[in-house]
mmCIF file of C-alpha atoms in Angstrom:
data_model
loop_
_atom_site.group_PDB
_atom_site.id
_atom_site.type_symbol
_atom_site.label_atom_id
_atom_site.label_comp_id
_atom_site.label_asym_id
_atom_site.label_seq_id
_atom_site.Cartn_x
_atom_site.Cartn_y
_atom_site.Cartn_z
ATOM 1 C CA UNK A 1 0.000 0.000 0.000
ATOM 2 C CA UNK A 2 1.320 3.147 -0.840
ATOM 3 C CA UNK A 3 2.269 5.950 1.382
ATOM 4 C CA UNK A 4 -1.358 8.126 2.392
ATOM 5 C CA UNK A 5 -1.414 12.033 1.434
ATOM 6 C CA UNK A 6 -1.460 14.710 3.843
ATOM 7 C CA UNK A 7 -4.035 17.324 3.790
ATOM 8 C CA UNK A 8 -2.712 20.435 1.983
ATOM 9 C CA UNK A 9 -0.969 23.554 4.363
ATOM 10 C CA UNK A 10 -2.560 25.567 5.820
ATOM 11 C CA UNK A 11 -3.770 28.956 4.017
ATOM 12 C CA UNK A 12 -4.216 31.156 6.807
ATOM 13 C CA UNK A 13 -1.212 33.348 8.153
ATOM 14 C CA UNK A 14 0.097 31.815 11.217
ATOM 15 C CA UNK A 15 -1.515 34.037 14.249
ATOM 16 C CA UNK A 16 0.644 34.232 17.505
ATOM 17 C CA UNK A 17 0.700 31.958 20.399
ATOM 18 C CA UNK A 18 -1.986 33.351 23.154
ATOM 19 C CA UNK A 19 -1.972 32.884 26.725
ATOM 20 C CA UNK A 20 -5.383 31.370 26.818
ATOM 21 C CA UNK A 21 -4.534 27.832 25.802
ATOM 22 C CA UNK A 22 -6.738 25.811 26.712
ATOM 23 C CA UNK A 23 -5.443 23.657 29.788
ATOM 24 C CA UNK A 24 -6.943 20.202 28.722
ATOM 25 C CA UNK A 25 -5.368 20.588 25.436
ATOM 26 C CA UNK A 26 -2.671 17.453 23.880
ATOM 27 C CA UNK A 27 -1.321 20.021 22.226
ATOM 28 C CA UNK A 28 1.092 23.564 23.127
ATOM 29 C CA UNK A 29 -0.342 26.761 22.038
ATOM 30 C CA UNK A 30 1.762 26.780 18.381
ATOM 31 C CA UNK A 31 0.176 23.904 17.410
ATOM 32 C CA UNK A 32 -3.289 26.356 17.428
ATOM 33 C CA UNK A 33 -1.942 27.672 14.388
ATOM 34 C CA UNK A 34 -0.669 24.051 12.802
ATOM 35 C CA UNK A 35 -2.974 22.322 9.782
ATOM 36 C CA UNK A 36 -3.964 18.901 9.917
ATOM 37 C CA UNK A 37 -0.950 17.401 8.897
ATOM 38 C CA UNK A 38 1.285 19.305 11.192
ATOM 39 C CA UNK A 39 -1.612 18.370 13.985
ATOM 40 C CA UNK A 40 -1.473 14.475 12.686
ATOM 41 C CA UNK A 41 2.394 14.174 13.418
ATOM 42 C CA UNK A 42 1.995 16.103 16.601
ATOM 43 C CA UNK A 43 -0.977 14.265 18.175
ATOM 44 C CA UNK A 44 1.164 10.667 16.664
ATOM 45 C CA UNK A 45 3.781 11.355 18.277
ATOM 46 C CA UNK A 46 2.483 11.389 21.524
ATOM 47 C CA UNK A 47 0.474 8.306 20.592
ATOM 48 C CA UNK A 48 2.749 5.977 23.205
ATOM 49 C CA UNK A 49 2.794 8.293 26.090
ATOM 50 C CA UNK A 50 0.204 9.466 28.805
ATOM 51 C CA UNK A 51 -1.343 12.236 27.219
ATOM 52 C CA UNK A 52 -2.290 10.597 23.355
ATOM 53 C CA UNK A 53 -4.264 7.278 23.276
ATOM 54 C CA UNK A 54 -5.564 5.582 20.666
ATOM 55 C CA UNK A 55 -9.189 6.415 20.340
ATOM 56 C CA UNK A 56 -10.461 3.300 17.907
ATOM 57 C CA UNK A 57 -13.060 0.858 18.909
ATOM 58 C CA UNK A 58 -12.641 -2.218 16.956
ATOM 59 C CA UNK A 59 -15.644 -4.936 17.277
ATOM 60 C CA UNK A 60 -14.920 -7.007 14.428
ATOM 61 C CA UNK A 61 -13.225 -9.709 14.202
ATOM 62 C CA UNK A 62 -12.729 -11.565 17.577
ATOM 63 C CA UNK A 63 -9.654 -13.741 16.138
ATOM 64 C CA UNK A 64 -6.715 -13.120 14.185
ATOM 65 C CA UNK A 65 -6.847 -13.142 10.845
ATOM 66 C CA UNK A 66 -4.572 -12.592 7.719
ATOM 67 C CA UNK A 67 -5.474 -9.420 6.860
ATOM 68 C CA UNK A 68 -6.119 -8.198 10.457
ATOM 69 C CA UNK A 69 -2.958 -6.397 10.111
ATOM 70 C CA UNK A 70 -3.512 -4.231 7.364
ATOM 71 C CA UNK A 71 -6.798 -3.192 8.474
ATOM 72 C CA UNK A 72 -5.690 -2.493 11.337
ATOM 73 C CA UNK A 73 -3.041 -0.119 10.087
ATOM 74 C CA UNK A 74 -5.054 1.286 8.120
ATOM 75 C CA UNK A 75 -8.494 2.026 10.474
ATOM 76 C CA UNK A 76 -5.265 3.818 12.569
ATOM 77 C CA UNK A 77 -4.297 6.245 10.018
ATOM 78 C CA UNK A 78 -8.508 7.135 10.172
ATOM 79 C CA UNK A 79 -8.252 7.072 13.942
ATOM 80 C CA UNK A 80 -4.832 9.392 13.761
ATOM 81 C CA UNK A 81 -6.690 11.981 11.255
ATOM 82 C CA UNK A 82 -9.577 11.744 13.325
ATOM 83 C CA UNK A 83 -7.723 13.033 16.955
ATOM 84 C CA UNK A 84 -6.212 15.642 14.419
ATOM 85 C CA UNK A 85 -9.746 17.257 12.900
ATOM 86 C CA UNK A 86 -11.352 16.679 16.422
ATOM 87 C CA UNK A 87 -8.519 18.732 18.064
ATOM 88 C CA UNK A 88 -8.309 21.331 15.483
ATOM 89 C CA UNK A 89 -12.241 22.145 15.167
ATOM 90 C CA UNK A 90 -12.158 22.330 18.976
ATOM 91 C CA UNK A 91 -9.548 24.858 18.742
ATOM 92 C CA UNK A 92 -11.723 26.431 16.176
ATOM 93 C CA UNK A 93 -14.746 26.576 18.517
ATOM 94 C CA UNK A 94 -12.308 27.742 21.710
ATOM 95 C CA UNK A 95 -10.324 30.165 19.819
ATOM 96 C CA UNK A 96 -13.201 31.602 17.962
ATOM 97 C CA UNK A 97 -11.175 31.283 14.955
ATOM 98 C CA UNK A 98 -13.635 28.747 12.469
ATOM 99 C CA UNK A 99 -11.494 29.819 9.276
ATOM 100 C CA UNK A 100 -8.452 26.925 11.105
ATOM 101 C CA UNK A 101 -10.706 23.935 9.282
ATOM 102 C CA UNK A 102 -11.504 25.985 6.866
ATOM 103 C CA UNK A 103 -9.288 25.011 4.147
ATOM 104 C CA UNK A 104 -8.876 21.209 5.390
ATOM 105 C CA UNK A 105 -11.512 19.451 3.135
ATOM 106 C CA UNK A 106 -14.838 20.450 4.076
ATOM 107 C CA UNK A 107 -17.219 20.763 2.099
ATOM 108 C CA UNK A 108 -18.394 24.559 1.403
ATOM 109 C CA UNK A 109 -22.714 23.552 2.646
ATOM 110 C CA UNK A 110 -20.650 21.670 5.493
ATOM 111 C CA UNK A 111 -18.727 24.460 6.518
ATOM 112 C CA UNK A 112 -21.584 26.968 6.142
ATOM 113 C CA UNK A 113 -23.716 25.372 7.751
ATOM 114 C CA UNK A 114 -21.182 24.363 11.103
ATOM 115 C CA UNK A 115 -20.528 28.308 11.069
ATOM 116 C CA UNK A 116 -23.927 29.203 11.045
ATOM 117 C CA UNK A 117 -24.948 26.314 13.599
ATOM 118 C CA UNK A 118 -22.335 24.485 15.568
ATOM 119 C CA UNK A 119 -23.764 21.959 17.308
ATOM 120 C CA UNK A 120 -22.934 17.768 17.230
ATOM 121 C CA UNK A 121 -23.918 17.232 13.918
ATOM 122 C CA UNK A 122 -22.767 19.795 12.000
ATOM 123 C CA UNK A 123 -19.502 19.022 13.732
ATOM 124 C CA UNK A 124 -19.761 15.808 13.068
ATOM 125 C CA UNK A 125 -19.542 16.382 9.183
ATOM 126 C CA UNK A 126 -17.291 18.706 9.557
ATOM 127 C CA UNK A 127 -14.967 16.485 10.870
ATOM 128 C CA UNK A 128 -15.399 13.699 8.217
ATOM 129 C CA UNK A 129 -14.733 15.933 5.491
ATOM 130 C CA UNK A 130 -11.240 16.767 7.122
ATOM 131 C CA UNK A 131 -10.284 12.527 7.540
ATOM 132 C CA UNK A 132 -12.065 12.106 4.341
ATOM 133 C CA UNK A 133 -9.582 14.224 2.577
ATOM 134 C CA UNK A 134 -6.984 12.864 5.089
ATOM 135 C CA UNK A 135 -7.173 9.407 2.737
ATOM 136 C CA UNK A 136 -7.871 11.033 -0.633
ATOM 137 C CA UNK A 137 -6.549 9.164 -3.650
ATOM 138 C CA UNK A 138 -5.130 6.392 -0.956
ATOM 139 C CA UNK A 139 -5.845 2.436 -1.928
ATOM 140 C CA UNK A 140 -7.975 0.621 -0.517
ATOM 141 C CA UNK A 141 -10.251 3.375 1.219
ATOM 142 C CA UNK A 142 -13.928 4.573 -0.129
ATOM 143 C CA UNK A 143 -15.809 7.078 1.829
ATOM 144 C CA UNK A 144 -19.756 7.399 2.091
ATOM 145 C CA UNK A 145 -20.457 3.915 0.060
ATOM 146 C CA UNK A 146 -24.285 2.886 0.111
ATOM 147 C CA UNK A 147 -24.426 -0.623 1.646
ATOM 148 C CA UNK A 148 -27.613 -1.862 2.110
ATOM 149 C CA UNK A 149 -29.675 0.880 3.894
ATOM 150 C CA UNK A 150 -26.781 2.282 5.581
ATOM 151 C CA UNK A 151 -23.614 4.057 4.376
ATOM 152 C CA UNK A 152 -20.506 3.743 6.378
ATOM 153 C CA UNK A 153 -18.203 6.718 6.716
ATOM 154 C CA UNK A 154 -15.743 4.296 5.494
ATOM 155 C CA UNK A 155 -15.191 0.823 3.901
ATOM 156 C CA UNK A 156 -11.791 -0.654 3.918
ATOM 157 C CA UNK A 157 -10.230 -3.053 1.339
ATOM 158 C CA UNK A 158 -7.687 -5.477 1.456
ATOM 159 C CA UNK A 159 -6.719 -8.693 -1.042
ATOM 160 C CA UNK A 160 -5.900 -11.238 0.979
ATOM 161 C CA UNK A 161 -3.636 -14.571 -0.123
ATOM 162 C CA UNK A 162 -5.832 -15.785 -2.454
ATOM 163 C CA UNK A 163 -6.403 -12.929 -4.503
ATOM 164 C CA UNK A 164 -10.125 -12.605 -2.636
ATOM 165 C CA UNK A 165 -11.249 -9.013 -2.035
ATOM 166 C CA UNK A 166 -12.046 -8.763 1.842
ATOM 167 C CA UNK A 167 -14.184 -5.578 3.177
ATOM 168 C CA UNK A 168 -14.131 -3.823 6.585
ATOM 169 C CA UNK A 169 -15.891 -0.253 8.106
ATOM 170 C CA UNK A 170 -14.720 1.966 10.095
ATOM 171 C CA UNK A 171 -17.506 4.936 11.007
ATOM 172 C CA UNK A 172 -16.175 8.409 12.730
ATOM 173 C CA UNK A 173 -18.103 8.712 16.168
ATOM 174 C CA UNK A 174 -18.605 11.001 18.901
ATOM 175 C CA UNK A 175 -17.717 9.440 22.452
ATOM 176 C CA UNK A 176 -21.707 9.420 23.167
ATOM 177 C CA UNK A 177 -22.953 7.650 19.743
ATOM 178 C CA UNK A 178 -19.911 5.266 20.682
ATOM 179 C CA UNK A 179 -21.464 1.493 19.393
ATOM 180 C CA UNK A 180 -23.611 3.539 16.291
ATOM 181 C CA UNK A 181 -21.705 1.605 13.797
ATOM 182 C CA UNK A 182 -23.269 -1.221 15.051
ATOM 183 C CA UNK A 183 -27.027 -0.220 14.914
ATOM 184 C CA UNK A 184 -26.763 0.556 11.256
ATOM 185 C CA UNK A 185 -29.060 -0.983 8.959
ATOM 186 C CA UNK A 186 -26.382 -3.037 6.799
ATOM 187 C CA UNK A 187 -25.469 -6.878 7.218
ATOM 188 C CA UNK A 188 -22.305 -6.706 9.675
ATOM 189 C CA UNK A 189 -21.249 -10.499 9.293
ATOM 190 C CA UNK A 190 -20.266 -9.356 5.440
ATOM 191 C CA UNK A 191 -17.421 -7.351 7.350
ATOM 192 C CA UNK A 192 -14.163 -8.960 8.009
ATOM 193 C CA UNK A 193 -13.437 -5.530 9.881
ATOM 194 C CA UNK A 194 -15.690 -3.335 11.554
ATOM 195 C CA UNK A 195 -14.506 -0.888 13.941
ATOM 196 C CA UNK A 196 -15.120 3.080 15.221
ATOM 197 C CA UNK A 197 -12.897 5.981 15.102
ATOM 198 C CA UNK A 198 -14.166 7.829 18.313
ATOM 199 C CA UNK A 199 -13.530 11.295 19.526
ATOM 200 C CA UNK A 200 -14.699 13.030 22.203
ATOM 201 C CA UNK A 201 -18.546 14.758 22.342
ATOM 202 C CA UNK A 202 -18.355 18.311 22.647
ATOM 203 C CA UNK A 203 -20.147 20.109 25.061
ATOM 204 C CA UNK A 204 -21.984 23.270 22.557
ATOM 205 C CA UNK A 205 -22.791 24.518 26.096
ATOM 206 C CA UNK A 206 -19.312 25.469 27.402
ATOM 207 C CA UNK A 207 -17.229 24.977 24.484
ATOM 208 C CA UNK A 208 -13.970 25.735 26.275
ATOM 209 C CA UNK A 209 -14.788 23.491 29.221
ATOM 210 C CA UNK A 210 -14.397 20.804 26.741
ATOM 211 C CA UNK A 211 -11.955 17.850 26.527
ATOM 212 C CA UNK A 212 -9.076 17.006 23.680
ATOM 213 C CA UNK A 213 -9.156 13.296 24.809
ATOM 214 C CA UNK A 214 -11.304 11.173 26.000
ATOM 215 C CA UNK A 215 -12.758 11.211 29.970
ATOM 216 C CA UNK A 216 -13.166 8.960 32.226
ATOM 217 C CA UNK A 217 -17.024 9.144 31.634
ATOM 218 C CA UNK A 218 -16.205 8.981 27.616
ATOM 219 C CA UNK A 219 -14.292 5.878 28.292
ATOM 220 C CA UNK A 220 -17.302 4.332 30.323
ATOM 221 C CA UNK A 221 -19.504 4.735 27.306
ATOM 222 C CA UNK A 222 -17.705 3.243 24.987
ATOM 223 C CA UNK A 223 -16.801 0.112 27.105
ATOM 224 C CA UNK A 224 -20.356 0.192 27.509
ATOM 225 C CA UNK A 225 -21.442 0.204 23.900
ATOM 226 C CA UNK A 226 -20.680 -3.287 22.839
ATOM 227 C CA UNK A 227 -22.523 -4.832 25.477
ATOM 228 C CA UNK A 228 -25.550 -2.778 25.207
ATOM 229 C CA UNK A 229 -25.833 -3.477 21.947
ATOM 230 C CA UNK A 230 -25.508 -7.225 22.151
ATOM 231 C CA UNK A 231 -27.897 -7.624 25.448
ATOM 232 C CA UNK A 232 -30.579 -5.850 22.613
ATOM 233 C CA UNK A 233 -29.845 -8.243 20.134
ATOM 234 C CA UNK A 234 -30.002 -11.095 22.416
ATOM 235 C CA UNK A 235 -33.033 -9.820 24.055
ATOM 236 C CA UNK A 236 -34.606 -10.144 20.377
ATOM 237 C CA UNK A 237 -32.763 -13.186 19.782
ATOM 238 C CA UNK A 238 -34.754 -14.571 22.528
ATOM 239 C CA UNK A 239 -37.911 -13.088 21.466
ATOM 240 C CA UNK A 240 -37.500 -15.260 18.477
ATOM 241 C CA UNK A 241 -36.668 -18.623 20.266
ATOM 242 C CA UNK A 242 -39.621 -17.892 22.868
ATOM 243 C CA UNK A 243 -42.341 -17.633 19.977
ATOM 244 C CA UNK A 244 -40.893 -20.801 18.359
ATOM 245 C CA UNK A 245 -41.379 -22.688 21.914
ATOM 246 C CA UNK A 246 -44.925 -21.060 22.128
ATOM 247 C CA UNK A 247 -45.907 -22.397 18.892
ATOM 248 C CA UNK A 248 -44.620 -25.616 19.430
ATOM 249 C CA UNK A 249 -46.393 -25.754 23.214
ATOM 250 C CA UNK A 250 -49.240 -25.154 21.692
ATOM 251 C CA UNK A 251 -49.401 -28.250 19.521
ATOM 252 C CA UNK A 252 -49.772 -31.004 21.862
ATOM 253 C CA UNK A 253 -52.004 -32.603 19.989
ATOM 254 C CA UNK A 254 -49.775 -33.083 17.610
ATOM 255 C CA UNK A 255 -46.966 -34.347 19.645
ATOM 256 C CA UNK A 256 -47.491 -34.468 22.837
ATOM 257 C CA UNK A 257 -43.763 -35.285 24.162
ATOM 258 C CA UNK A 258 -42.507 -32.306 22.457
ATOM 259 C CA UNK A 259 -45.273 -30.102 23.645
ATOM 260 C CA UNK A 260 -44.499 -30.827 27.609
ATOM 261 C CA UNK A 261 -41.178 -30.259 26.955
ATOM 262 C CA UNK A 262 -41.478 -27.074 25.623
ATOM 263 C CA UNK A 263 -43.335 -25.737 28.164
ATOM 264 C CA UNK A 264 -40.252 -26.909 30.190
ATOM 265 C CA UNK A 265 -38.180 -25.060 27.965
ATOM 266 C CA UNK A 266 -40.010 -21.637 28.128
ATOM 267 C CA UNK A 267 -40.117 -21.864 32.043
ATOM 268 C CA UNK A 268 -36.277 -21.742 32.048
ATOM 269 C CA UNK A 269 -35.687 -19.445 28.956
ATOM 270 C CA UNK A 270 -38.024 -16.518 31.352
ATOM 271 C CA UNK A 271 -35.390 -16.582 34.184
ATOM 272 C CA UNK A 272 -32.809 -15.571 31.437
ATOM 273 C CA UNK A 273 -32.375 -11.663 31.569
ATOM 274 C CA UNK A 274 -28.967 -11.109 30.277
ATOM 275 C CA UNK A 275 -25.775 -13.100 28.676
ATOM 276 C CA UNK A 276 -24.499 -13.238 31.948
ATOM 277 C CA UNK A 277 -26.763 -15.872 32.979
ATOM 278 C CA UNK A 278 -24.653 -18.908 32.286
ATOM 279 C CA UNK A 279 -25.607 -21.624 34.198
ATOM 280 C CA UNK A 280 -29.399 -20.562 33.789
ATOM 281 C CA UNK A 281 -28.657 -20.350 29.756
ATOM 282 C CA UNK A 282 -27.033 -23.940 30.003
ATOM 283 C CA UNK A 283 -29.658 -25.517 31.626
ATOM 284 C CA UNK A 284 -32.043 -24.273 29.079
ATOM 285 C CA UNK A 285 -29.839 -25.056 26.613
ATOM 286 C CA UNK A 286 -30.273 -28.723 27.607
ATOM 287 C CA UNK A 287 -33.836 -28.519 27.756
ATOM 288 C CA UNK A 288 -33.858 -27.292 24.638
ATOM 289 C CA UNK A 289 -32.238 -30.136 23.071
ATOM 290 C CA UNK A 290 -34.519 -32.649 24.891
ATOM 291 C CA UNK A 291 -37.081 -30.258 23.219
ATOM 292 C CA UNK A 292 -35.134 -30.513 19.744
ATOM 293 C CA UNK A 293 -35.100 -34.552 19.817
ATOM 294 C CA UNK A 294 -38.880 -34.768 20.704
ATOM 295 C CA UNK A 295 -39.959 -32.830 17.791
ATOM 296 C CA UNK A 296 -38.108 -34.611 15.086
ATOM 297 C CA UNK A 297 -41.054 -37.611 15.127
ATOM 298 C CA UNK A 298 -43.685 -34.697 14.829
ATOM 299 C CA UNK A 299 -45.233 -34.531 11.445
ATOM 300 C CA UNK A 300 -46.315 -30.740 12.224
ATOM 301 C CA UNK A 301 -42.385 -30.047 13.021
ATOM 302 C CA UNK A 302 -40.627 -32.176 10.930
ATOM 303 C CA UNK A 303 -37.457 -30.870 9.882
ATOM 304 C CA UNK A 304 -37.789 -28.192 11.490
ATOM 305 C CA UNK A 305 -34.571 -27.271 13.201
ATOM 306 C CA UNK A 306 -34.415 -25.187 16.547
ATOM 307 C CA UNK A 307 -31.772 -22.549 17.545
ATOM 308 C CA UNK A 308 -30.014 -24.008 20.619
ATOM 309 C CA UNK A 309 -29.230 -21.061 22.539
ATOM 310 C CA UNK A 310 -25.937 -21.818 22.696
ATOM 311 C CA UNK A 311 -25.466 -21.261 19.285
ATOM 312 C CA UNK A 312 -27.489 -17.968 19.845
ATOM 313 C CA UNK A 313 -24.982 -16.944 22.737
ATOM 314 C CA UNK A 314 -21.936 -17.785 20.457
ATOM 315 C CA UNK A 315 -22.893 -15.279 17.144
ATOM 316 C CA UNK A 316 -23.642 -12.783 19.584
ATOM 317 C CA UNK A 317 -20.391 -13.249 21.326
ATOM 318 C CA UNK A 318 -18.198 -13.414 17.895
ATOM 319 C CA UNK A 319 -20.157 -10.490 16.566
ATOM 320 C CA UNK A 320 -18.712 -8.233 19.255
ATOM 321 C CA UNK A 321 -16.219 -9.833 21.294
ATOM 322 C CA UNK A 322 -17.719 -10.300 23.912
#
């Protein structure tokens, strides 16, 4: 893979260092002045120490892979350019000064409308447009593709061994929509990569009160987000296997055997609340079977196979590593 572009430098006239640098800032009080690029190398060099850390979420995959490693490389170049546009639009905002992001990519009804409005979402675009132009030109990286009802900020590609084209996402998030990749309406298990390049929320109320890197209460929600969203998926996952065990209950004349155990089944599957229930998900995993090998002689259920919960726990757990 070749070597990514820089975003152009900076048009503006370099304005002097003021005392009012912000305290919670990564960066010294020249670096106000510094474009993207000169922000990227900054804000990357500090990337090991205690002030910079890495701000990607990755959910996808759980394992190794082949490719892993280029993906990973390159959903950290988005992350890097990400800390960058986040830290220079907050300077923006703090300084006063919206002409800094400017000239870094973003779009003129983008910029216009972020000047006339700044709040999260504006932002938000604003701040694409900057990493957008961040990979510009670079292979393997395609910004705003439609994918089923959804369109990722960004989907990765990579050609593995075999000459086989393998795809991966990476969306730009605020701290508090931390785990929105996940909810979008697009097939995630088509992904051998899927991962979030997070900065943190700022607060439109006290713009100078807020952070450069992520708080502890930013950290919380993102730790937070994989979970939340995989209790909701199991929680319909659930929903699912209940009304199969309900339908099934309700057949006894049809097979009796199958019927009472069922109704066995559904006892223990309502004691289940979350993931965390292991030994309650077990045992209902093993009534389930019992439930599974009655059915098989019913004519009404013939070949009709049941999702062991087990199997239910499993995708959930691969899907986001748990």
């Amino acid at each position: 893979m070749r070597e990514l572009p820089t975003l152009r430098p900076h048009k503006l006239p370099v304005p002097t260092p003021v005392r009012s640098t912000p305290q919670n800032s990564p960066v010294t009080a020249l670096a106000h002045a510094h474009p993207i690029a000169q922000l990227q190398k900054v804000l990357g060099n500090q990337a090991t120490g205690a002030i910079m850390q890495r701000q990607k979420k990755r959910f996808r995959p759980k394992e190794d892979h082949a490719n892993l490693a280029t993906f990973e490389q390159m959903a950290d170049k988005l992350d890097s350019l990400t800390t960058a546009a986040h830290t220079l639009t907050l300077q923006a905002l703090q300084t006063d000064n919206p002409g800094l992001v400017k000239d870094e990519g973003v779009t003129t009804g983008h910029y216009t409308n972020w000047l006339n409005n700044p709040n999260a979402m504006t932002t938000g675009y604003v701040i694409e447009d900057m990493v957008t132009q961040g990979v510009s030109g670079a292979a393997g990286y395609s910004a705003q593709e439609t994918h089923g009802n959804a369109r990722p900020d960004f989907v990765l590609r990579v050609q593995d061994q075999l000459g086989v084209i393998r795809a991966g996402v990476v969306d730009i998030t605020s701290s508090k929509e931390a785990g929105h990749v996940l909810q979008k309406d697009f097939n995630l298990a088509n992904y051998a990569y899927v991962a979030e390049a997070i900065y943190p929320s700022i607060n439109f109320s006290n713009v100078k009160a807020s952070n450069f890197t992520l708080s502890a209460e930013d950290e919380e929600l993102i730790q937070n987000a994989r979970m939340r969203r995989a209790r909701e998926t199991f929680a319909a996952q659930m929903g699912f296997l209940k009304q199969q065990l309900d339908l099934l209950y309700n057949q006894s004349f049809l097979n009796k055997e199958a019927s009472q155990k069922a109704g066995i089944a559904r006892a223990w599957l309502a004691k289940i609340k979350t993931t965390e229930d292991t030994e309650l998900i077990h045992t209902a995993d093993q009534a389930i079977l019992e439930v599974r090998a009655a059915a098989k002689t019913s004519i009404f259920t013939n070949g009709y196979v049941f999702p062991l919960i087990h199997e239910i726990i499993a995708g959930i757990k691969a899907r986001y590593e748990l």
